[in-house]
């Protein structure tokens, strides 16, 4: 043991370190806050009946997502390499089991799939920035805006163009390297996004349906809880916190040794959850005030927010700002989805960062065309969970992330020796450490296994 502790202490990242703990908090916040909070949370909550889903989601964030986030940071900081290499090194060091590298590898694949559809939706937000700027929403009602959205996603040239642009920007930023750009963007964009959501909240209050919207989100109807709802809530918890595929682990590799892991994880999870709930409080009053369907699906924010921007004072101005901020939030998340694969190619194959970013991004771009087409030419091509997009979403968010997270908790809680985890998390082995260990060894893995088995019908 003594030997490996020394080895762990001596390892340093090959890409430099974050300038401070605060820079790391910003980067992980940038990864966590994105389309998951503003686009996905409201529509998945809407599809799964509201309050009961939200309650399960909050439970999953606290009891599963948070301990896994702490585990990912500690694994990354201890391994100091990309997730594949980190899992290989630590698996070897802790238990002579280098095959743990596979967990890093499948995580990378999950990142490819997620970014492929993420980029398509981020493209929608870019297009909506232009629509807001040109006054498209002014004086429109729900039906007109629904038709507008329908016509937009039916056009693979337009949506494909925005998807391409978003991937190009992501590739350039990842190719240029991690630190400064991300830090600077997050420092302005996340607070700006919160301010804009608060302005939208003020509008939501004036719709007269605020109480109905809040009740939908916060009054659980337990009869609505099914295996699928719980699976969706758990997947959303993983997705919104960016855990289960190694993104946070990749960032942890650049974390200075003296930064507090539990404090960081708590701050990020609290900010991320608040932003999601705020988004829900904006969207649902607009849904009910305009007779829209909460279960509308992926188009929900694109049919509700334009109503607000079309009606409120200075709506075009706020609309442009909002969609720009959302685009940036998506960008800082997209960067983290690519980082594991790019770091892996740089460290293990000696490619330069720009070359690695171009190759990884190219594959993801091509895969993303399937999602672009899922909303038009391939919209009727359905199997499994629905369209190609629905299947990619389900496979990555509801299956690969929880399974990846399961392996990560088992590794951190059962395979690693206690000295190693205590050393990284909380050298004084205080109450924080004991809570983390309890959640990581028992609560999180058992919960993930039960939810997966239940959703796939093992319990009948
Ligand atoms: N958390 C981001 C969001 O809410 C998406 C994201 C970024 C992500 N990195 C990730 C999801 C890693 C899963 C895994 O928009």
Coordinates of C-alpha atoms and ligand atoms in Angstrom, one line a residue:
X1 CA 0.0 0.0 0.0
X2 CA 2.7 2.5 1.0
X3 CA 4.3 2.1 -2.4
X4 CA 1.1 2.9 -4.3
X5 CA 0.3 5.9 -2.2
X6 CA 3.7 7.3 -3.2
X7 CA 3.0 6.5 -6.8
X8 CA -0.4 8.2 -6.7
X9 CA 1.2 11.3 -5.1
X10 CA 3.8 11.5 -7.7
X11 CA 1.5 11.3 -10.7
X12 CA 0.8 14.6 -12.4
X13 CA -1.5 15.4 -15.2
X14 CA 0.0 15.7 -18.7
X15 CA -2.2 18.6 -19.6
X16 CA -1.4 21.0 -16.7
X17 CA -3.7 21.7 -13.8
X18 CA -6.6 24.1 -13.1
X19 CA -5.3 27.4 -11.8
X20 CA -7.3 27.0 -8.6
X21 CA -10.1 25.1 -6.9
X22 CA -12.5 27.8 -8.1
X23 CA -11.5 27.2 -11.7
X24 CA -12.3 23.6 -11.3
X25 CA -15.7 24.3 -9.7
X26 CA -16.4 26.5 -12.7
X27 CA -15.4 23.8 -15.2
X28 CA -17.5 21.1 -13.5
X29 CA -20.4 23.6 -13.2
X30 CA -20.0 24.4 -16.9
X31 CA -20.2 20.7 -17.6
X32 CA -23.2 20.1 -15.4
X33 CA -25.3 23.1 -16.4
X34 CA -26.5 22.8 -19.9
X35 CA -29.4 21.5 -22.0
X36 CA -30.0 18.9 -19.4
X37 CA -31.3 21.6 -17.0
X38 CA -33.3 23.8 -19.3
X39 CA -34.3 21.6 -22.3
X40 CA -34.4 18.1 -20.9
X41 CA -35.5 18.4 -17.3
X42 CA -38.9 20.1 -18.1
X43 CA -39.8 17.9 -21.0
X44 CA -38.9 14.6 -19.2
X45 CA -40.7 15.8 -16.1
X46 CA -43.7 16.6 -18.3
X47 CA -43.6 13.2 -20.0
X48 CA -43.4 11.5 -16.7
X49 CA -46.2 13.2 -14.9
X50 CA -44.5 15.9 -12.9
X51 CA -44.2 16.0 -9.1
X52 CA -43.6 12.3 -8.4
X53 CA -40.9 12.2 -11.1
X54 CA -39.3 15.4 -9.6
X55 CA -39.2 13.8 -6.2
X56 CA -37.5 10.7 -7.4
X57 CA -35.1 12.8 -9.4
X58 CA -34.1 14.8 -6.4
X59 CA -33.6 11.6 -4.4
X60 CA -31.4 10.2 -7.1
X61 CA -29.3 13.4 -7.3
X62 CA -28.6 13.3 -3.5
X63 CA -28.2 9.6 -2.9
X64 CA -26.7 8.4 -6.2
X65 CA -25.4 11.2 -8.3
X66 CA -23.6 13.2 -5.6
X67 CA -21.6 10.3 -4.2
X68 CA -20.7 9.2 -7.8
X69 CA -19.6 12.7 -8.6
X70 CA -17.3 12.6 -5.6
X71 CA -16.0 9.2 -6.7
X72 CA -15.3 10.4 -10.2
X73 CA -13.4 13.4 -8.9
X74 CA -11.3 11.3 -6.5
X75 CA -10.6 8.7 -9.2
X76 CA -9.6 11.3 -11.7
X77 CA -7.3 13.1 -9.3
X78 CA -5.7 9.9 -8.1
X79 CA -5.1 8.5 -11.6
X80 CA -4.3 11.9 -13.2
X81 CA -4.9 10.5 -16.7
X82 CA -7.8 10.2 -19.1
X83 CA -10.6 7.9 -17.8
X84 CA -9.5 4.8 -19.7
X85 CA -5.9 5.1 -18.4
X86 CA -7.0 6.2 -14.9
X87 CA -9.2 3.2 -14.5
X88 CA -6.4 0.9 -15.8
X89 CA -3.8 2.4 -13.5
X90 CA -6.0 2.4 -10.4
X91 CA -7.4 -1.0 -11.2
X92 CA -3.9 -2.3 -11.4
X93 CA -2.6 -0.5 -8.4
X94 CA -5.5 -1.3 -6.1
X95 CA -6.4 -4.9 -7.2
X96 CA -4.2 -6.0 -10.0
X97 CA -7.2 -5.7 -12.3
X98 CA -6.2 -3.4 -15.2
X99 CA -9.4 -4.6 -17.0
X100 CA -11.2 -1.7 -15.2
X101 CA -10.0 0.3 -18.1
X102 CA -13.1 -1.0 -19.9
X103 CA -15.4 1.1 -17.7
X104 CA -13.5 4.2 -18.9
X105 CA -13.8 2.9 -22.5
X106 CA -17.6 2.4 -22.5
X107 CA -18.0 5.8 -20.7
X108 CA -16.2 7.3 -23.7
X109 CA -18.6 5.6 -26.1
X110 CA -21.5 6.9 -24.0
X111 CA -20.1 10.4 -24.4
X112 CA -20.0 10.0 -28.2
X113 CA -23.6 9.0 -28.3
X114 CA -24.8 11.8 -25.9
X115 CA -22.9 14.5 -27.7
X116 CA -24.2 13.3 -31.1
X117 CA -27.8 14.2 -30.1
X118 CA -26.8 17.0 -27.7
X119 CA -25.2 18.9 -30.6
X120 CA -28.4 18.7 -32.7
X121 CA -30.4 20.3 -29.9
X122 CA -27.7 22.8 -29.2
X123 CA -28.0 23.7 -32.9
X124 CA -31.8 24.3 -32.4
X125 CA -30.9 26.8 -29.7
X126 CA -28.5 28.6 -32.0
X127 CA -31.2 28.8 -34.7
X128 CA -33.6 30.1 -32.1
X129 CA -31.2 32.9 -31.3
X130 CA -31.5 34.1 -34.8
X131 CA -35.3 33.7 -34.8
X132 CA -35.5 35.8 -31.6
X133 CA -33.3 38.5 -33.1
X134 CA -35.4 38.8 -36.2
X135 CA -38.6 39.2 -34.2
X136 CA -40.1 35.8 -35.3
X137 CA -41.9 35.4 -32.0
X138 CA -43.6 38.7 -31.7
X139 CA -47.4 38.5 -31.8
X140 CA -47.5 34.8 -32.3
X141 CA -49.8 32.4 -30.5
X142 CA -49.1 28.8 -29.3
X143 CA -50.4 27.3 -32.5
X144 CA -48.3 29.5 -34.8
X145 CA -45.1 28.9 -32.7
X146 CA -45.8 25.2 -32.7
X147 CA -46.0 25.3 -36.5
X148 CA -42.9 27.3 -36.7
X149 CA -41.0 24.7 -34.6
X150 CA -42.4 21.9 -36.6
X151 CA -41.4 23.4 -39.9
X152 CA -37.9 24.1 -38.5
X153 CA -37.1 20.6 -37.4
X154 CA -38.6 19.2 -40.6
X155 CA -35.8 20.8 -42.5
X156 CA -32.7 18.7 -42.3
X157 CA -30.6 21.2 -44.2
X158 CA -31.2 24.0 -41.6
X159 CA -30.9 21.7 -38.5
X160 CA -28.0 19.9 -40.1
X161 CA -26.3 23.2 -40.7
X162 CA -26.6 24.3 -37.0
X163 CA -25.5 20.9 -35.8
X164 CA -22.4 21.2 -38.0
X165 CA -21.7 24.7 -36.7
X166 CA -22.0 23.7 -33.1
X167 CA -19.7 20.7 -33.5
X168 CA -17.2 22.8 -35.4
X169 CA -17.0 25.3 -32.5
X170 CA -16.8 22.5 -30.0
X171 CA -13.9 20.9 -31.9
X172 CA -12.0 24.1 -32.1
X173 CA -12.4 24.8 -28.4
X174 CA -11.4 21.3 -27.3
X175 CA -8.6 21.3 -29.8
X176 CA -7.2 24.5 -28.3
X177 CA -7.0 23.0 -24.8
X178 CA -9.0 23.0 -21.6
X179 CA -8.5 25.8 -19.1
X180 CA -9.1 29.4 -19.8
X181 CA -11.8 29.4 -22.4
X182 CA -14.1 27.3 -20.3
X183 CA -13.4 29.2 -17.1
X184 CA -14.2 32.5 -18.7
X185 CA -17.3 31.4 -20.4
X186 CA -18.8 29.8 -17.3
X187 CA -18.0 32.7 -15.1
X188 CA -20.3 35.0 -17.2
X189 CA -22.7 32.6 -18.8
X190 CA -24.1 30.7 -15.8
X191 CA -24.9 33.8 -13.7
X192 CA -26.4 35.4 -16.8
X193 CA -28.5 32.4 -17.5
X194 CA -29.8 32.5 -13.9
X195 CA -30.7 36.2 -14.2
X196 CA -32.5 35.5 -17.5
X197 CA -34.4 32.6 -15.9
X198 CA -35.5 34.9 -13.1
X199 CA -36.8 37.5 -15.6
X200 CA -38.7 34.7 -17.3
X201 CA -40.0 33.6 -13.9
X202 CA -41.4 37.1 -13.4
X203 CA -43.2 36.6 -16.8
X204 CA -44.4 33.1 -15.8
X205 CA -46.0 34.7 -12.7
X206 CA -48.0 37.0 -14.9
X207 CA -49.5 34.2 -16.9
X208 CA -52.0 33.4 -14.2
X209 CA -51.1 29.8 -14.2
X210 CA -48.0 29.9 -11.9
X211 CA -49.7 28.0 -9.1
X212 CA -50.8 25.3 -11.5
X213 CA -47.2 25.0 -12.9
X214 CA -45.7 24.9 -9.4
X215 CA -48.2 22.3 -8.3
X216 CA -47.4 20.2 -11.4
X217 CA -43.8 20.2 -10.4
X218 CA -44.0 19.9 -6.7
X219 CA -47.2 18.0 -5.8
X220 CA -46.3 14.4 -6.2
X221 CA -49.0 12.0 -7.4
X222 CA -47.6 8.7 -6.3
X223 CA -49.9 6.7 -8.4
X224 CA -47.9 8.0 -11.4
X225 CA -44.7 6.3 -10.2
X226 CA -43.8 3.3 -12.4
X227 CA -40.6 1.5 -13.2
X228 CA -40.2 3.6 -16.3
X229 CA -40.7 6.9 -14.4
X230 CA -38.1 5.9 -11.8
X231 CA -35.6 4.9 -14.6
X232 CA -36.2 8.2 -16.4
X233 CA -35.6 10.1 -13.1
X234 CA -32.4 8.3 -12.4
X235 CA -31.2 8.8 -15.9
X236 CA -31.9 12.5 -15.7
X237 CA -30.0 12.7 -12.4
X238 CA -26.9 11.1 -14.1
X239 CA -27.3 13.3 -17.2
X240 CA -27.8 16.6 -15.5
X241 CA -24.8 16.1 -13.1
X242 CA -22.6 14.8 -16.0
X243 CA -21.7 11.6 -14.1
X244 CA -21.4 8.0 -15.2
X245 CA -19.2 8.4 -18.2
X246 CA -15.9 9.9 -17.0
X247 CA -16.4 13.6 -17.9
X248 CA -16.0 14.7 -14.3
X249 CA -13.2 12.1 -13.9
X250 CA -11.3 13.7 -16.8
X251 CA -11.7 17.1 -15.2
X252 CA -10.6 15.7 -11.8
X253 CA -7.3 14.7 -13.3
X254 CA -6.4 18.4 -13.5
X255 CA -7.5 19.2 -10.0
X256 CA -4.9 20.5 -7.5
X257 CA -4.2 18.1 -4.7
X258 CA -5.3 20.4 -1.9
X259 CA -8.9 21.1 -3.1
X260 CA -11.9 19.7 -1.2
X261 CA -13.8 17.1 -3.2
X262 CA -17.0 16.9 -1.1
X263 CA -17.3 20.7 -1.0
X264 CA -16.9 21.0 -4.8
X265 CA -19.4 18.2 -5.6
X266 CA -22.0 19.7 -3.2
X267 CA -21.7 23.2 -4.6
X268 CA -22.0 21.9 -8.2
X269 CA -25.0 19.7 -7.5
X270 CA -26.8 22.4 -5.6
X271 CA -26.4 25.0 -8.4
X272 CA -27.3 22.4 -11.1
X273 CA -30.5 21.3 -9.3
X274 CA -31.6 24.8 -8.6
X275 CA -31.3 25.8 -12.2
X276 CA -33.3 22.8 -13.4
X277 CA -36.1 23.5 -10.9
X278 CA -36.1 27.2 -11.9
X279 CA -36.4 26.2 -15.5
X280 CA -39.4 24.0 -14.7
X281 CA -41.1 26.8 -12.8
X282 CA -40.8 29.0 -15.9
X283 CA -42.0 26.4 -18.4
X284 CA -45.0 24.8 -16.8
X285 CA -47.0 28.0 -16.1
X286 CA -46.6 28.9 -19.8
X287 CA -47.7 25.4 -20.8
X288 CA -50.9 25.6 -18.7
X289 CA -51.7 29.2 -19.6
X290 CA -51.6 28.3 -23.3
X291 CA -53.3 25.0 -23.3
X292 CA -50.1 23.1 -24.3
X293 CA -49.3 19.5 -23.5
X294 CA -46.7 19.0 -20.7
X295 CA -45.8 15.7 -22.4
X296 CA -45.1 17.5 -25.7
X297 CA -41.5 16.1 -25.7
X298 CA -38.1 17.5 -26.9
X299 CA -39.8 20.5 -28.5
X300 CA -41.3 21.8 -25.2
X301 CA -39.0 24.7 -24.5
X302 CA -39.0 25.7 -28.1
X303 CA -42.7 26.1 -28.1
X304 CA -43.1 27.7 -24.7
X305 CA -40.3 30.1 -24.2
X306 CA -40.9 31.9 -27.6
X307 CA -44.4 32.7 -26.3
X308 CA -42.9 34.5 -23.3
X309 CA -40.4 36.3 -25.5
X310 CA -43.1 37.3 -27.9
X311 CA -45.3 38.8 -25.2
X312 CA -43.0 40.3 -22.6
X313 CA -41.5 43.8 -22.8
X314 CA -38.1 43.8 -24.6
X315 CA -38.8 40.1 -25.4
X316 CA -36.7 40.0 -28.5
X317 CA -33.7 41.4 -26.6
X318 CA -34.1 38.9 -23.7
X319 CA -34.8 36.1 -26.1
X320 CA -31.6 36.7 -27.9
X321 CA -29.6 36.9 -24.7
X322 CA -31.3 33.8 -23.3
X323 CA -30.6 31.6 -26.4
X324 CA -27.0 32.8 -26.5
X325 CA -26.5 31.9 -22.9
X326 CA -28.1 28.5 -23.4
X327 CA -25.9 27.9 -26.4
X328 CA -22.8 28.7 -24.3
X329 CA -24.0 26.5 -21.5
X330 CA -24.4 23.7 -24.0
X331 CA -20.9 24.4 -25.3
X332 CA -19.3 24.1 -21.9
X333 CA -21.1 20.8 -21.5
X334 CA -20.2 19.5 -25.0
X335 CA -16.6 20.2 -24.3
X336 CA -16.7 17.9 -21.3
X337 CA -18.4 15.2 -23.3
X338 CA -15.5 15.2 -25.7
X339 CA -12.7 15.6 -23.2
X340 CA -12.3 11.9 -22.1
X341 CA -11.9 10.7 -25.7
X342 CA -9.6 13.5 -26.7
X343 CA -7.4 13.2 -23.6
X344 CA -7.2 9.4 -24.3
X345 CA -6.1 9.9 -27.9
X346 CA -3.5 12.5 -26.9
X347 CA -2.1 10.4 -24.0
X348 CA -2.3 7.0 -25.4
X349 CA -1.7 7.5 -29.1
X350 CA 0.5 10.6 -29.1
X351 CA -1.9 12.7 -31.3
X352 CA -1.9 16.4 -30.9
X353 CA -4.9 17.9 -29.3
X354 CA -6.3 19.5 -32.5
X355 CA -5.9 16.3 -34.4
X356 CA -7.6 14.3 -31.7
X357 CA -10.4 16.8 -31.4
X358 CA -11.0 16.7 -35.1
X359 CA -11.1 12.9 -35.3
X360 CA -13.4 12.4 -32.2
X361 CA -15.5 15.4 -33.3
X362 CA -15.8 14.1 -36.8
X363 CA -17.2 10.7 -35.7
X364 CA -19.6 12.4 -33.3
X365 CA -20.7 14.8 -36.0
X366 CA -21.5 12.0 -38.4
X367 CA -23.4 10.1 -35.7
X368 CA -25.3 13.3 -35.0
X369 CA -26.8 13.3 -38.5
X370 CA -28.9 10.4 -37.4
X371 CA -30.6 12.6 -34.8
X372 CA -31.0 15.4 -37.3
X373 CA -32.8 13.0 -39.6
X374 CA -34.8 11.5 -36.7
X375 CA -37.0 14.6 -36.8
X376 CA -37.7 14.6 -40.5
X377 CA -36.9 11.9 -43.1
X378 CA -36.4 9.2 -40.5
X379 CA -39.2 10.4 -38.2
X380 CA -41.4 7.3 -39.1
X381 CA -38.5 4.9 -38.7
X382 CA -39.3 3.6 -35.3
X383 CA -38.2 0.6 -33.2
X384 CA -37.5 -0.1 -29.5
X385 CA -38.1 3.2 -27.8
X386 CA -39.2 5.2 -30.8
X387 CA -37.1 7.1 -33.3
X388 CA -33.4 6.8 -33.7
X389 CA -33.0 9.8 -31.4
X390 CA -35.3 8.2 -28.8
X391 CA -33.2 5.1 -28.8
X392 CA -29.8 6.9 -28.7
X393 CA -31.1 9.0 -25.8
X394 CA -32.5 6.0 -23.9
X395 CA -29.4 3.8 -24.5
X396 CA -27.0 6.4 -23.4
X397 CA -28.9 8.3 -20.6
X398 CA -31.0 5.6 -19.1
X399 CA -28.7 2.6 -19.6
X400 CA -25.0 3.4 -20.2
X401 CA -24.7 6.2 -17.6
X402 CA -26.3 4.2 -14.8
X403 CA -24.3 1.1 -15.6
X404 CA -21.1 3.1 -15.9
X405 CA -22.0 4.8 -12.6
X406 CA -22.6 1.4 -11.0
X407 CA -19.2 0.2 -11.9
X408 CA -17.6 3.4 -10.7
X409 CA -19.3 3.1 -7.3
X410 CA -18.4 -0.5 -7.0
X411 CA -14.8 0.3 -7.8
X412 CA -14.5 3.3 -5.5
X413 CA -16.4 1.7 -2.6
X414 CA -15.4 -2.0 -2.8
X415 CA -12.2 -2.4 -4.9
X416 CA -10.2 0.6 -3.8
X417 CA -8.7 0.3 -0.3
X418 CA -10.0 2.6 2.3
X419 CA -6.7 4.2 2.8
X420 CA -6.7 5.4 -0.8
X421 CA -10.2 6.9 -0.9
X422 CA -9.8 8.4 2.6
X423 CA -6.6 10.0 1.5
X424 CA -8.2 11.7 -1.4
X425 CA -11.6 12.6 0.1
X426 CA -11.1 13.6 3.6
X427 CA -7.8 12.7 5.3
X428 CA -9.3 13.2 8.8
X429 CA -12.0 10.5 8.0
X430 CA -14.7 12.8 9.2
X431 CA -18.5 12.4 8.9
X432 CA -18.4 13.4 5.2
X433 CA -16.2 10.5 4.4
X434 CA -18.4 8.1 6.3
X435 CA -21.5 9.3 4.6
X436 CA -19.8 9.1 1.2
X437 CA -18.6 5.5 1.9
X438 CA -22.0 4.4 3.1
X439 CA -23.7 5.8 0.0
X440 CA -21.0 4.5 -2.4
X441 CA -20.8 1.0 -1.0
X442 CA -24.5 0.3 -0.3
X443 CA -27.1 2.8 -1.2
X444 CA -26.0 3.9 -4.8
X445 CA -25.1 0.5 -6.2
X446 CA -28.1 -1.3 -4.7
X447 CA -30.5 1.5 -5.9
X448 CA -29.1 1.5 -9.5
X449 CA -29.3 -2.3 -9.7
X450 CA -32.9 -2.3 -8.4
X451 CA -34.0 0.5 -10.7
X452 CA -32.5 -1.2 -13.8
X453 CA -33.9 -4.7 -13.0
X454 CA -37.3 -3.2 -12.2
X455 CA -37.4 -1.2 -15.4
X456 CA -36.5 -4.1 -17.5
X457 CA -39.2 -6.2 -16.0
X458 CA -37.2 -8.6 -13.8
X459 CA -39.7 -8.2 -11.0
X460 CA -42.6 -8.8 -13.2
Ligands
LIG1 N1 -24.8 17.7 -17.7 C1 -25.0 18.3 -19.0 C2 -26.3 18.9 -19.1 O1 -27.1 18.9 -18.2 C3 -24.7 17.3 -20.1 C4 -23.4 16.6 -20.0 C5 -22.2 17.1 -20.0 C6 -23.2 15.3 -19.7 N2 -21.2 16.2 -19.8 C7 -21.8 15.0 -19.5 C8 -24.1 14.2 -19.4 C9 -21.4 13.8 -19.2 C10 -23.6 13.0 -19.1 C11 -22.3 12.8 -19.0 O2 -26.7 19.5 -20.1

